[in-house]
N, CA and C atoms as an extended XYZ file, in Angstrom:
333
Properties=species:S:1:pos:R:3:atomname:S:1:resname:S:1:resid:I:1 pbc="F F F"
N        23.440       -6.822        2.383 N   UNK     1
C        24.059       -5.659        2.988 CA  UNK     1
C        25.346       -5.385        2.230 C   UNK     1
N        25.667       -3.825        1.734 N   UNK     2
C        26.603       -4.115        1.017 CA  UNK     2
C        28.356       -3.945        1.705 C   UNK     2
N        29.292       -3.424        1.542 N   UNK     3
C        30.131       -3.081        2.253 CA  UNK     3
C        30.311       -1.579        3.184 C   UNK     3
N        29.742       -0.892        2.276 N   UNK     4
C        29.436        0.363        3.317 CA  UNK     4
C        28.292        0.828        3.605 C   UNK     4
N        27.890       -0.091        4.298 N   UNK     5
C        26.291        0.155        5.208 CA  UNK     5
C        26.623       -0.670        6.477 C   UNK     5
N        26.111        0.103        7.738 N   UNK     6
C        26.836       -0.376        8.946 CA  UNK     6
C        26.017       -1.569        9.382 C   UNK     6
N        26.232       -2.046        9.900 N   UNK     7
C        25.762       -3.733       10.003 CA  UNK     7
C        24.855       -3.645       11.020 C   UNK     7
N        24.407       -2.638       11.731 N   UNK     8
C        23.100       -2.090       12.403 CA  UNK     8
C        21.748       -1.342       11.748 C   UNK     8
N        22.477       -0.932       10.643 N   UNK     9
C        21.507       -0.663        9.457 CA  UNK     9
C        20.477       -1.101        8.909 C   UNK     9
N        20.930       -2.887        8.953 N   UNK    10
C        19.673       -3.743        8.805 CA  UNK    10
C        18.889       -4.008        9.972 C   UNK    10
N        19.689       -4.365       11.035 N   UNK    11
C        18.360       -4.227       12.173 CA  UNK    11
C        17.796       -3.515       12.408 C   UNK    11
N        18.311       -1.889       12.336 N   UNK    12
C        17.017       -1.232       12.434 CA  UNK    12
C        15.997       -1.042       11.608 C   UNK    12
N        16.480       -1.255       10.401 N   UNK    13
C        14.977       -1.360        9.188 CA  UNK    13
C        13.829       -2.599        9.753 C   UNK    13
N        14.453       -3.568       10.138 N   UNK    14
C        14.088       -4.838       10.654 CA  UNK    14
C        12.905       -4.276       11.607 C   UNK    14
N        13.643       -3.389       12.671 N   UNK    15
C        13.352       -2.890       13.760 CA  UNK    15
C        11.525       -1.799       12.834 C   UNK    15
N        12.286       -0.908       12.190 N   UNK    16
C        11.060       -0.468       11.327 CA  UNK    16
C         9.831       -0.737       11.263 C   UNK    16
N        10.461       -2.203       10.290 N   UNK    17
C         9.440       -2.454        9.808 CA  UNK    17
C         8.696       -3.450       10.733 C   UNK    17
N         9.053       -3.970       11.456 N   UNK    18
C         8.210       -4.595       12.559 CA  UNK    18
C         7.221       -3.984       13.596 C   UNK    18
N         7.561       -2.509       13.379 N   UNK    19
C         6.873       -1.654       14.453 CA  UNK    19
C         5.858       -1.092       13.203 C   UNK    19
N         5.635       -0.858       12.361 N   UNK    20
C         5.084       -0.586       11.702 CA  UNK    20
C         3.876       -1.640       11.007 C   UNK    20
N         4.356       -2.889       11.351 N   UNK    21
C         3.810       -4.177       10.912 CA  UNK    21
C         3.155       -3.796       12.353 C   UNK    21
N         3.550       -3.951       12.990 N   UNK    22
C         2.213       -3.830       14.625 CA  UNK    22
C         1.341       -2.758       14.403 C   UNK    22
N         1.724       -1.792       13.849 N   UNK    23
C         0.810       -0.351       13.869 CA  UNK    23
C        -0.187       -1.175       12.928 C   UNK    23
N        -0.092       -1.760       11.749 N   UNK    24
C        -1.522       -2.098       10.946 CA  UNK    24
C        -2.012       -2.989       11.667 C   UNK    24
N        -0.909       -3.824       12.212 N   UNK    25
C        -2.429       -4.832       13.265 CA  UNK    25
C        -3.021       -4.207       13.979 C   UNK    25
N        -2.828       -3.224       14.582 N   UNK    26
C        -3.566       -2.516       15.614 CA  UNK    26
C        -4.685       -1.680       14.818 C   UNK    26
N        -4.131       -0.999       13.788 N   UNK    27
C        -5.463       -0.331       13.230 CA  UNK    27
C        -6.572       -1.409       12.397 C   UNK    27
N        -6.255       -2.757       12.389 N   UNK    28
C        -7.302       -3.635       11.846 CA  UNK    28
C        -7.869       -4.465       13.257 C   UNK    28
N        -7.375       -3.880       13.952 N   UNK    29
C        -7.909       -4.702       15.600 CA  UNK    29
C        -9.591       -3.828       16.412 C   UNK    29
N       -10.632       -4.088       15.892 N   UNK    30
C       -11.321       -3.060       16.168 CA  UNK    30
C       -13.209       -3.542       15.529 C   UNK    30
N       -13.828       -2.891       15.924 N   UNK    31
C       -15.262       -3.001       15.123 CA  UNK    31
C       -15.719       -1.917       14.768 C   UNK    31
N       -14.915       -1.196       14.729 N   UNK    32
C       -15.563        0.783       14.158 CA  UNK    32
C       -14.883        0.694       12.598 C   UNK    32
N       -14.510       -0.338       12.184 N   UNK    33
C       -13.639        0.115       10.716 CA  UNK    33
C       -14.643        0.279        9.626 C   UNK    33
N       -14.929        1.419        9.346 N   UNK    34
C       -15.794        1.315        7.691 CA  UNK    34
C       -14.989        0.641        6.526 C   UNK    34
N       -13.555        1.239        6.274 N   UNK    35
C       -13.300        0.385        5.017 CA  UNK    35
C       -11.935        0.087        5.774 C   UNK    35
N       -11.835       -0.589        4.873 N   UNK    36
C       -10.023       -1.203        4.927 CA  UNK    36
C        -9.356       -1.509        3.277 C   UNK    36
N        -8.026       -1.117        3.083 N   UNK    37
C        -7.506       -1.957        1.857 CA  UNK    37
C        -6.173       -2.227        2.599 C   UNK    37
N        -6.097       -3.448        2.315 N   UNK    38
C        -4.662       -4.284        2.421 CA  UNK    38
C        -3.942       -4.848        1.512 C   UNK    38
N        -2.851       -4.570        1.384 N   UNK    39
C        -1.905       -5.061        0.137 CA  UNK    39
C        -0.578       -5.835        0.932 C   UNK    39
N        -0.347       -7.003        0.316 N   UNK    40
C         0.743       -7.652        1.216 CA  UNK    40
C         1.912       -8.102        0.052 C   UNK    40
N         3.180       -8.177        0.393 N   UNK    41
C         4.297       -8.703       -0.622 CA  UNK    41
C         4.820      -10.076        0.095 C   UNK    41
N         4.782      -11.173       -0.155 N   UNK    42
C         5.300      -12.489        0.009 CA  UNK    42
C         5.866      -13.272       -0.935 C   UNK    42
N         7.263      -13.193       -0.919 N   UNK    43
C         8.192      -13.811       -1.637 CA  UNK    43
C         7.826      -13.299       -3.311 C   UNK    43
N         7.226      -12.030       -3.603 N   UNK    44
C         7.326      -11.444       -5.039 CA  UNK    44
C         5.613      -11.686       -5.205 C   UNK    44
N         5.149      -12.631       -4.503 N   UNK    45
C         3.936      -12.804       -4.560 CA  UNK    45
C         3.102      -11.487       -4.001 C   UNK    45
N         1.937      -10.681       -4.929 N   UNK    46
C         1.399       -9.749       -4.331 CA  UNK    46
C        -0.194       -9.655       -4.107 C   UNK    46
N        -0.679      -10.152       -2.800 N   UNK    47
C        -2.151       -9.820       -2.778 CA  UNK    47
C        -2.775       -9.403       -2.073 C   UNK    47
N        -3.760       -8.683       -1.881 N   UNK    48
C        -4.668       -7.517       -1.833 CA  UNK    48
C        -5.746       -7.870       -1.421 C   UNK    48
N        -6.672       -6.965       -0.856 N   UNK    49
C        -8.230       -7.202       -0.491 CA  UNK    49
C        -8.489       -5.550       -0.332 C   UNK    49
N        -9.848       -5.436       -0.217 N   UNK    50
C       -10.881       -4.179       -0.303 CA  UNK    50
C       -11.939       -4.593        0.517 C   UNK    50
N       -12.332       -3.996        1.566 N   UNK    51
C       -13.798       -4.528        1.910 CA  UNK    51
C       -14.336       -3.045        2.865 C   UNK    51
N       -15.521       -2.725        2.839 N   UNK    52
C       -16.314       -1.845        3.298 CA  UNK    52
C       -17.197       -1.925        3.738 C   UNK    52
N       -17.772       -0.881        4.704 N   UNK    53
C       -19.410       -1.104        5.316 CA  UNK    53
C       -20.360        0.024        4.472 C   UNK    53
N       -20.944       -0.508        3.810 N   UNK    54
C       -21.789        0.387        3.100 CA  UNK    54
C       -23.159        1.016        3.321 C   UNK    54
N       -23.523        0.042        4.469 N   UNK    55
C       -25.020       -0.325        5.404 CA  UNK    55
C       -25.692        1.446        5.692 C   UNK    55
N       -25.243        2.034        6.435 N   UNK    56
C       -25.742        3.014        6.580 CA  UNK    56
C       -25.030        4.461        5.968 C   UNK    56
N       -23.976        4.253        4.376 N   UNK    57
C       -24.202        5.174        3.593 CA  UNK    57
C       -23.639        4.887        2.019 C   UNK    57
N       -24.473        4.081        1.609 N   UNK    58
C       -24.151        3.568        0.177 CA  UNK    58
C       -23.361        4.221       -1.100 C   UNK    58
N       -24.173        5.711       -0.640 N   UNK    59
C       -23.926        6.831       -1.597 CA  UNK    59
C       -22.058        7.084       -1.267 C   UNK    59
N       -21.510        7.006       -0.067 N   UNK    60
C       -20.154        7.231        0.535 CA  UNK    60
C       -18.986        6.165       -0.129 C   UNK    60
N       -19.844        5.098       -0.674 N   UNK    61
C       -18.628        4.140       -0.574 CA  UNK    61
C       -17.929        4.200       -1.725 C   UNK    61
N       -17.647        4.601       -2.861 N   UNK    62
C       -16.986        5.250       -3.918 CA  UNK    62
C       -15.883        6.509       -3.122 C   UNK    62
N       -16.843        7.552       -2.426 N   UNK    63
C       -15.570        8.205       -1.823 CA  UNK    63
C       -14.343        7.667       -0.517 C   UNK    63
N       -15.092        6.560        0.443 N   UNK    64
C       -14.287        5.972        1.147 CA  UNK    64
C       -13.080        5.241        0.176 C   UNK    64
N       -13.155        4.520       -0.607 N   UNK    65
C       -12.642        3.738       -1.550 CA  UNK    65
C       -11.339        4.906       -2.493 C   UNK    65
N       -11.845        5.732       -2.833 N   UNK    66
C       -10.763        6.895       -3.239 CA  UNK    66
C        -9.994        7.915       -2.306 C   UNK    66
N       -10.847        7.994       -1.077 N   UNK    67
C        -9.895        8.030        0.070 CA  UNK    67
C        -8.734        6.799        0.694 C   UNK    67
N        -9.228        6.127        0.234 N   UNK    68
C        -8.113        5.222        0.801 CA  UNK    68
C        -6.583        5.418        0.102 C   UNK    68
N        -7.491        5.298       -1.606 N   UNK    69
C        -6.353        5.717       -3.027 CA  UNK    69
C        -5.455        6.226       -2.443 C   UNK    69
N        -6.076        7.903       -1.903 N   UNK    70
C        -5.095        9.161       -2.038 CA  UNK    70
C        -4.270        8.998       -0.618 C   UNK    70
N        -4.727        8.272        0.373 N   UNK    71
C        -4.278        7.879        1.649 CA  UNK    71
C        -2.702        7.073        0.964 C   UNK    71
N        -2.760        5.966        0.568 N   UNK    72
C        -1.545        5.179       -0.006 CA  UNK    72
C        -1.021        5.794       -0.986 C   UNK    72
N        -1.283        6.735       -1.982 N   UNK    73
C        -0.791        7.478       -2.806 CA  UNK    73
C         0.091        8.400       -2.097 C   UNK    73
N         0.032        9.058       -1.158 N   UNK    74
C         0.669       10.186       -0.131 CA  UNK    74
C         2.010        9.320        0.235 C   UNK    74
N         1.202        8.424        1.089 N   UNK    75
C         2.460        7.216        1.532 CA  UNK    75
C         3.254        6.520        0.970 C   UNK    75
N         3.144        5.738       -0.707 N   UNK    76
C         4.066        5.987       -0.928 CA  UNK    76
C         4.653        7.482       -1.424 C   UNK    76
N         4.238        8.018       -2.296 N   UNK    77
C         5.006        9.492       -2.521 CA  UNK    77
C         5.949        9.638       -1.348 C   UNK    77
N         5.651        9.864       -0.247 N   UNK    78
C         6.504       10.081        0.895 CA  UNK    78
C         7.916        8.979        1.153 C   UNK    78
N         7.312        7.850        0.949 N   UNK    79
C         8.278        7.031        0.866 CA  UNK    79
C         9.342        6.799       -0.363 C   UNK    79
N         8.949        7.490       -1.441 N   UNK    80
C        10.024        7.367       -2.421 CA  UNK    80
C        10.248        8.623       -2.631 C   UNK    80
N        10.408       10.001       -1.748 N   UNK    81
C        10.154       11.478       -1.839 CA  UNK    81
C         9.929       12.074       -2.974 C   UNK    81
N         8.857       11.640       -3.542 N   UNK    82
C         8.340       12.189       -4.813 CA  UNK    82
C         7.020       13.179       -4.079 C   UNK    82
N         6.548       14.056       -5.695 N   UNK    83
C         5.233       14.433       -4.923 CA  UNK    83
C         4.365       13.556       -5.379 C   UNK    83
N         3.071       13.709       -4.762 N   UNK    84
C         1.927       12.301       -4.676 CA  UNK    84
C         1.161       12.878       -6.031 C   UNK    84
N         1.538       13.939       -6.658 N   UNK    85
C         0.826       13.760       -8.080 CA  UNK    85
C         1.536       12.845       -9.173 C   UNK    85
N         3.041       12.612       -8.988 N   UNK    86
C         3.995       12.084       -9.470 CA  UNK    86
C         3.509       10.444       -9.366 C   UNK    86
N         3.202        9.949       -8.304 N   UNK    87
C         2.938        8.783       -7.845 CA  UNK    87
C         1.619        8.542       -8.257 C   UNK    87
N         0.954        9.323       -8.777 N   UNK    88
C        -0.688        9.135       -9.123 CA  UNK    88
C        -0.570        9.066      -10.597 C   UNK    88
N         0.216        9.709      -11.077 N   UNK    89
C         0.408        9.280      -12.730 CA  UNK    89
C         0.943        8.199      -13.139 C   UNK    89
N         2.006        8.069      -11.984 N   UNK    90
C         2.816        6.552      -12.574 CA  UNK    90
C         1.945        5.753      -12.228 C   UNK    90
N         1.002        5.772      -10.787 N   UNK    91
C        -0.097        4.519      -10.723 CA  UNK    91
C        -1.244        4.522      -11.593 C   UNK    91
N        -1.519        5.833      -12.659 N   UNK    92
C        -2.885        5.492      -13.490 CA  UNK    92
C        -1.939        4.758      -14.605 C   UNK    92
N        -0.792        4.656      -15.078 N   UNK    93
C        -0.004        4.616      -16.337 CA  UNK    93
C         0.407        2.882      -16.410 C   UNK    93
N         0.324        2.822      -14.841 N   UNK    94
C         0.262        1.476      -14.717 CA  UNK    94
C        -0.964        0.622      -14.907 C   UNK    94
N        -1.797        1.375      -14.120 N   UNK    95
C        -3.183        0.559      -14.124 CA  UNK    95
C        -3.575        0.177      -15.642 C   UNK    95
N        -3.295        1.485      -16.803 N   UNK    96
C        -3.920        0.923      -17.807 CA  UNK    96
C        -3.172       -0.111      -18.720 C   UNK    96
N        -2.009       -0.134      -18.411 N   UNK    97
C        -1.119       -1.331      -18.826 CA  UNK    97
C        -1.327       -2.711      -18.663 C   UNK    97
N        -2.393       -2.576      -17.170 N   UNK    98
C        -2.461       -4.428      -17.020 CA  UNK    98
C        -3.882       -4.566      -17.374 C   UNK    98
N        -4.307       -5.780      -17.622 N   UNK    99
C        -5.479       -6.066      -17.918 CA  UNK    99
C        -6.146       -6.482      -17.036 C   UNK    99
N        -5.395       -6.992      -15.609 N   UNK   100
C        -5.910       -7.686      -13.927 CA  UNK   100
C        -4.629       -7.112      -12.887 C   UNK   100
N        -4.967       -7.130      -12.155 N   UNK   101
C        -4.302       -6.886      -10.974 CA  UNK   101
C        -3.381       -7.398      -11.049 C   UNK   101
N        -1.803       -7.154      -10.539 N   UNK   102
C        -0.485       -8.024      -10.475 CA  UNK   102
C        -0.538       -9.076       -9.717 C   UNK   102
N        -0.194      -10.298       -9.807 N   UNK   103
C        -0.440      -11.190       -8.304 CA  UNK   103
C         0.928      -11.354       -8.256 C   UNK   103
N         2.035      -10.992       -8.896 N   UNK   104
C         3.256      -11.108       -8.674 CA  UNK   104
C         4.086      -10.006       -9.230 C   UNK   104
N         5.401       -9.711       -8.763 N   UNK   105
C         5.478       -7.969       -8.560 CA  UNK   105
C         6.336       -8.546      -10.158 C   UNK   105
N         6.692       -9.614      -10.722 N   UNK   106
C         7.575       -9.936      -12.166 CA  UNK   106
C         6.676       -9.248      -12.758 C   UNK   106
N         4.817       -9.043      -12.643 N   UNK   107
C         3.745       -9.418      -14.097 CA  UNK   107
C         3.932       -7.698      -13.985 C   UNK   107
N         4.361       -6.673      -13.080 N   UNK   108
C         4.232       -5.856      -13.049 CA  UNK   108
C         5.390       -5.011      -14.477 C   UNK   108
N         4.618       -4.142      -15.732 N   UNK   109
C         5.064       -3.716      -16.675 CA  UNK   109
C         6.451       -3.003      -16.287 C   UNK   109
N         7.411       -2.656      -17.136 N   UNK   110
C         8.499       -2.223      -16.706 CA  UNK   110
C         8.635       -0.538      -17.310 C   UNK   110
N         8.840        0.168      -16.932 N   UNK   111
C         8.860        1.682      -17.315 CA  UNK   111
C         8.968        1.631      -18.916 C   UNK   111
């Protein structure tokens, strides 16, 4: 916290992000979910999962899967108030930079 940020500042991010940490448990609390992607940050450590129901529409699961993309693409955009085409270039510019997925946010290339 630095010197001019009010010292309630952090609890409510705290506050934030804890209510927001309940909102994804709640939307993974359920048996109607066709897909899910989860991405988690622990101590710089970063990992991920993908999983889908493909059972009754095989042909769909490529577009569920790029819906999700443009779903987290929006969100962050929103969160760093960029527009989400902005955030879709810097995430293809990245993608082709790594050769595997980041498992730690260091392996991640630097602008």
């Amino acid at each position: 916290m630095s010197d001019d940020t009010p010292a309630g500042a952090d609890a409510s991010a705290g506050d934030e992000f804890e209510t927001e940490l309940a909102g994804a448990r709640d939307l993974l609390d359920g048996d109607d979910i066709d897909a899910v992607h989860v991405g988690v940050v622990r101590d710089g450590e970063v990992d991920t999962t993908f999983a889908q129901r493909t059972d009754d529409d095989p042909d769909g699961a490529g577009l569920r899967a790029l819906a999700l993309l443009a779903a987290h693409v929006r969100l962050v955009a929103a969160e760093a108030g960029v527009e989400p085409s902005t955030v879709a270039g810097d995430a293809a510019t990245l993608a082709g930079q790594v050769e595997q997925i980041p498992t730690e946010t260091d392996q991640i290339p630097d602008e």
